[in-house]
Structure formats: C-alpha cells, structure tokens
PDB file of C-alpha atoms in Angstrom:
ATOM      1  CA  UNK A  21      75.122  13.714 -24.311  1.00  0.00           C
ATOM      2  CA  UNK A  22      73.682  12.607 -20.982  1.00  0.00           C
ATOM      3  CA  UNK A  23      73.768  16.175 -19.829  1.00  0.00           C
ATOM      4  CA  UNK A  24      71.883  17.410 -22.858  1.00  0.00           C
ATOM      5  CA  UNK A  25      69.210  14.779 -22.314  1.00  0.00           C
ATOM      6  CA  UNK A  26      68.918  15.672 -18.686  1.00  0.00           C
ATOM      7  CA  UNK A  27      68.728  19.333 -19.586  1.00  0.00           C
ATOM      8  CA  UNK A  28      66.021  18.652 -22.186  1.00  0.00           C
ATOM      9  CA  UNK A  29      63.944  16.524 -19.786  1.00  0.00           C
ATOM     10  CA  UNK A  30      64.351  19.164 -17.070  1.00  0.00           C
ATOM     11  CA  UNK A  31      63.095  21.881 -19.424  1.00  0.00           C
ATOM     12  CA  UNK A  32      60.067  19.788 -20.315  1.00  0.00           C
ATOM     13  CA  UNK A  33      59.181  19.306 -16.630  1.00  0.00           C
ATOM     14  CA  UNK A  34      59.695  22.947 -15.842  1.00  0.00           C
ATOM     15  CA  UNK A  35      57.533  24.184 -18.705  1.00  0.00           C
ATOM     16  CA  UNK A  36      54.797  21.686 -17.902  1.00  0.00           C
ATOM     17  CA  UNK A  37      54.656  22.655 -14.245  1.00  0.00           C
ATOM     18  CA  UNK A  38      54.292  26.375 -14.785  1.00  0.00           C
ATOM     19  CA  UNK A  39      50.692  27.166 -14.228  1.00  0.00           C
ATOM     20  CA  UNK A  40      49.263  30.133 -15.929  1.00  0.00           C
ATOM     21  CA  UNK A  41      46.211  31.599 -14.269  1.00  0.00           C
ATOM     22  CA  UNK A  42      43.964  33.212 -16.767  1.00  0.00           C
ATOM     23  CA  UNK A  43      42.012  36.033 -15.316  1.00  0.00           C
ATOM     24  CA  UNK A  44      38.485  36.497 -16.618  1.00  0.00           C
ATOM     25  CA  UNK A  45      36.357  39.542 -16.244  1.00  0.00           C
ATOM     26  CA  UNK A  46      33.811  39.177 -13.428  1.00  0.00           C
ATOM     27  CA  UNK A  47      30.324  38.285 -14.622  1.00  0.00           C
ATOM     28  CA  UNK A  48      27.661  40.860 -14.059  1.00  0.00           C
ATOM     29  CA  UNK A  49      24.515  39.398 -12.512  1.00  0.00           C
ATOM     30  CA  UNK A  50      21.397  40.839 -14.088  1.00  0.00           C
ATOM     31  CA  UNK A  51      18.031  40.194 -12.480  1.00  0.00           C
ATOM     32  CA  UNK A  52      15.119  39.859 -14.881  1.00  0.00           C
ATOM     33  CA  UNK A  53      12.171  42.071 -14.207  1.00  0.00           C
ATOM     34  CA  UNK A  54       8.721  40.533 -14.077  1.00  0.00           C
ATOM     35  CA  UNK A  55       7.080  41.583 -17.311  1.00  0.00           C
ATOM     36  CA  UNK A  56       3.918  39.555 -16.897  1.00  0.00           C
ATOM     37  CA  UNK A  57       0.814  41.691 -16.971  1.00  0.00           C
ATOM     38  CA  UNK A  58      -2.525  40.541 -15.728  1.00  0.00           C
ATOM     39  CA  UNK A  59      -5.273  41.522 -18.111  1.00  0.00           C
ATOM     40  CA  UNK A  60      -8.774  41.455 -16.737  1.00  0.00           C
ATOM     41  CA  UNK A  61     -11.406  40.990 -19.362  1.00  0.00           C
ATOM     42  CA  UNK A  62     -15.047  41.473 -18.665  1.00  0.00           C
ATOM     43  CA  UNK A  63     -16.879  38.387 -19.765  1.00  0.00           C
ATOM     44  CA  UNK A  64     -20.047  39.400 -21.484  1.00  0.00           C
ATOM     45  CA  UNK A  65     -22.666  36.732 -21.257  1.00  0.00           C
ATOM     46  CA  UNK A  66     -24.752  36.679 -24.347  1.00  0.00           C
ATOM     47  CA  UNK A  67     -28.403  36.316 -23.521  1.00  0.00           C
ATOM     48  CA  UNK A  68     -30.023  33.549 -25.471  1.00  0.00           C
ATOM     49  CA  UNK A  69     -33.720  33.627 -26.178  1.00  0.00           C
ATOM     50  CA  UNK A  70     -35.372  30.554 -27.624  1.00  0.00           C
ATOM     51  CA  UNK A  71     -38.939  29.448 -28.095  1.00  0.00           C
ATOM     52  CA  UNK A  72     -40.012  25.850 -27.515  1.00  0.00           C
ATOM     53  CA  UNK A  73     -43.323  24.019 -27.682  1.00  0.00           C
ATOM     54  CA  UNK A  74     -44.362  22.431 -24.406  1.00  0.00           C
ATOM     55  CA  UNK A  75     -46.462  19.317 -24.820  1.00  0.00           C
ATOM     56  CA  UNK A  76     -46.844  18.187 -21.196  1.00  0.00           C
ATOM     57  CA  UNK A  77     -46.135  19.042 -17.546  1.00  0.00           C
ATOM     58  CA  UNK A  78     -46.552  16.087 -15.198  1.00  0.00           C
ATOM     59  CA  UNK A  79     -45.915  15.337 -11.533  1.00  0.00           C
ATOM     60  CA  UNK A  80     -44.456  11.940 -12.409  1.00  0.00           C
ATOM     61  CA  UNK A  81     -42.032  11.323 -15.321  1.00  0.00           C
ATOM     62  CA  UNK A  82     -43.554   9.647 -18.373  1.00  0.00           C
ATOM     63  CA  UNK A  83     -41.453   7.313 -20.553  1.00  0.00           C
ATOM     64  CA  UNK A  84     -43.691   7.863 -23.563  1.00  0.00           C
ATOM     65  CA  UNK A  85     -42.814  11.566 -23.718  1.00  0.00           C
ATOM     66  CA  UNK A  86     -39.154  10.971 -22.849  1.00  0.00           C
ATOM     67  CA  UNK A  87     -38.719   8.658 -25.833  1.00  0.00           C
ATOM     68  CA  UNK A  88     -39.913  11.236 -28.353  1.00  0.00           C
ATOM     69  CA  UNK A  89     -37.100  12.370 -30.618  1.00  0.00           C
ATOM     70  CA  UNK A  90     -35.847  15.865 -29.776  1.00  0.00           C
ATOM     71  CA  UNK A  91     -37.705  16.119 -26.477  1.00  0.00           C
ATOM     72  CA  UNK A  92     -36.145  18.377 -23.846  1.00  0.00           C
ATOM     73  CA  UNK A  93     -37.061  17.171 -20.365  1.00  0.00           C
ATOM     74  CA  UNK A  94     -36.780  19.708 -17.526  1.00  0.00           C
ATOM     75  CA  UNK A  95     -37.746  19.827 -13.860  1.00  0.00           C
ATOM     76  CA  UNK A  96     -39.511  23.009 -12.734  1.00  0.00           C
ATOM     77  CA  UNK A  97     -41.646  23.651  -9.664  1.00  0.00           C
ATOM     78  CA  UNK A  98     -42.003  19.949  -8.890  1.00  0.00           C
ATOM     79  CA  UNK A  99     -43.172  19.151 -12.422  1.00  0.00           C
ATOM     80  CA  UNK A 100     -41.486  17.266 -15.236  1.00  0.00           C
ATOM     81  CA  UNK A 101     -41.926  19.340 -18.379  1.00  0.00           C
ATOM     82  CA  UNK A 102     -41.598  18.024 -21.918  1.00  0.00           C
ATOM     83  CA  UNK A 103     -40.713  20.476 -24.677  1.00  0.00           C
ATOM     84  CA  UNK A 104     -40.086  20.071 -28.384  1.00  0.00           C
ATOM     85  CA  UNK A 105     -38.009  22.148 -30.799  1.00  0.00           C
ATOM     86  CA  UNK A 106     -35.836  25.208 -30.348  1.00  0.00           C
ATOM     87  CA  UNK A 107     -36.801  28.235 -32.410  1.00  0.00           C
ATOM     88  CA  UNK A 108     -35.344  31.718 -32.768  1.00  0.00           C
ATOM     89  CA  UNK A 109     -38.713  33.376 -33.324  1.00  0.00           C
ATOM     90  CA  UNK A 110     -42.167  33.090 -31.853  1.00  0.00           C
ATOM     91  CA  UNK A 111     -43.752  32.702 -35.301  1.00  0.00           C
ATOM     92  CA  UNK A 112     -41.578  29.652 -36.098  1.00  0.00           C
ATOM     93  CA  UNK A 113     -42.557  28.054 -32.789  1.00  0.00           C
ATOM     94  CA  UNK A 114     -46.268  28.758 -33.435  1.00  0.00           C
ATOM     95  CA  UNK A 115     -46.074  27.133 -36.871  1.00  0.00           C
ATOM     96  CA  UNK A 116     -44.539  24.044 -35.300  1.00  0.00           C
ATOM     97  CA  UNK A 117     -47.155  24.040 -32.523  1.00  0.00           C
ATOM     98  CA  UNK A 118     -49.928  24.190 -35.130  1.00  0.00           C
ATOM     99  CA  UNK A 119     -48.382  21.255 -37.001  1.00  0.00           C
ATOM    100  CA  UNK A 120     -48.450  19.004 -33.894  1.00  0.00           C
ATOM    101  CA  UNK A 121     -51.760  20.282 -32.474  1.00  0.00           C
ATOM    102  CA  UNK A 122     -53.681  17.286 -33.812  1.00  0.00           C
ATOM    103  CA  UNK A 123     -51.562  14.969 -31.645  1.00  0.00           C
ATOM    104  CA  UNK A 124     -50.939  17.278 -28.671  1.00  0.00           C
ATOM    105  CA  UNK A 125     -54.056  19.467 -28.330  1.00  0.00           C
ATOM    106  CA  UNK A 126     -52.785  21.274 -25.223  1.00  0.00           C
ATOM    107  CA  UNK A 127     -49.376  22.155 -26.694  1.00  0.00           C
ATOM    108  CA  UNK A 128     -48.296  25.771 -26.297  1.00  0.00           C
ATOM    109  CA  UNK A 129     -45.258  27.960 -26.982  1.00  0.00           C
ATOM    110  CA  UNK A 130     -42.894  28.863 -24.127  1.00  0.00           C
ATOM    111  CA  UNK A 131     -40.108  31.438 -24.181  1.00  0.00           C
ATOM    112  CA  UNK A 132     -36.795  30.709 -22.447  1.00  0.00           C
ATOM    113  CA  UNK A 133     -34.177  33.357 -21.780  1.00  0.00           C
ATOM    114  CA  UNK A 134     -30.912  31.662 -20.744  1.00  0.00           C
ATOM    115  CA  UNK A 135     -32.924  28.470 -20.088  1.00  0.00           C
ATOM    116  CA  UNK A 136     -35.241  30.323 -17.673  1.00  0.00           C
ATOM    117  CA  UNK A 137     -38.929  30.649 -18.608  1.00  0.00           C
ATOM    118  CA  UNK A 138     -40.120  34.196 -19.330  1.00  0.00           C
ATOM    119  CA  UNK A 139     -43.463  35.506 -20.501  1.00  0.00           C
ATOM    120  CA  UNK A 140     -44.123  35.493 -24.230  1.00  0.00           C
ATOM    121  CA  UNK A 141     -44.920  39.212 -24.095  1.00  0.00           C
ATOM    122  CA  UNK A 142     -41.546  39.976 -22.491  1.00  0.00           C
ATOM    123  CA  UNK A 143     -39.748  37.783 -25.030  1.00  0.00           C
ATOM    124  CA  UNK A 144     -41.443  39.386 -28.037  1.00  0.00           C
ATOM    125  CA  UNK A 145     -40.846  42.966 -26.879  1.00  0.00           C
ATOM    126  CA  UNK A 146     -37.111  42.440 -26.240  1.00  0.00           C
TER     127      UNK A 146
END
C-alpha cells in the first residue's frame, strides 16, 4: 500500500512539473496611415453697411452725449463722435434724423461700411 501511495504521489508531481509551451502565431504589426486631411476654407467676410445719425463731433468727450441711450461713441481723426441708431437703409436713417432734428439741429446721416465711414453716395450706389 505504501508503494501505491508513493507511486500515486510521484505521478502527481511528474504531471504537475511537465510544462507545456503553447506556441502562438506571431502578431503582425500594422502601422496606421495618417488619414487626416487639412481643408482650407476661404473665409468670406461679409461687408456690412449701416447708416447712423451723427449728433456731435467734439475734441473733448462730453458726458451728456455719452449718457444718451443707444449712443455709439467713436474716436476718429482726433474727434469724439456721437452717433445714434443703426439702420439698414438711408431712408430709415433720414426719417430718424428728421424726428430728432428739433433737439439736434446739426444731426446728419453717416454711412459706415464695416465700421469705416464712407460717402453717402458710395453707400447708396452699392
């Protein structure tokens, strides 16, 4: 009986110690190609043309004009200019100018293309 136990224990050790090496197929290394494309788009700047009513152009800033609701204050040629409204057409701007003429007698319509002053004639013919 001792021999059978020894034989059984020996078989267990022998079977446990046998190392089986499993061979795996070698992995194929695949390099990814760069698929990123650079797309250049031409940015088209839309020209904006607006008409405003200028009520004053002064060498020194004036708080009274600055406090008016909807006043656009700009610096041009060493002058502080005060403008009201923003209209898509010259006729709308003229109507507004006429409505404030009793308060601001020297008010006049200015045309701005991309925030740069242009002549009224040029603005109307575009």
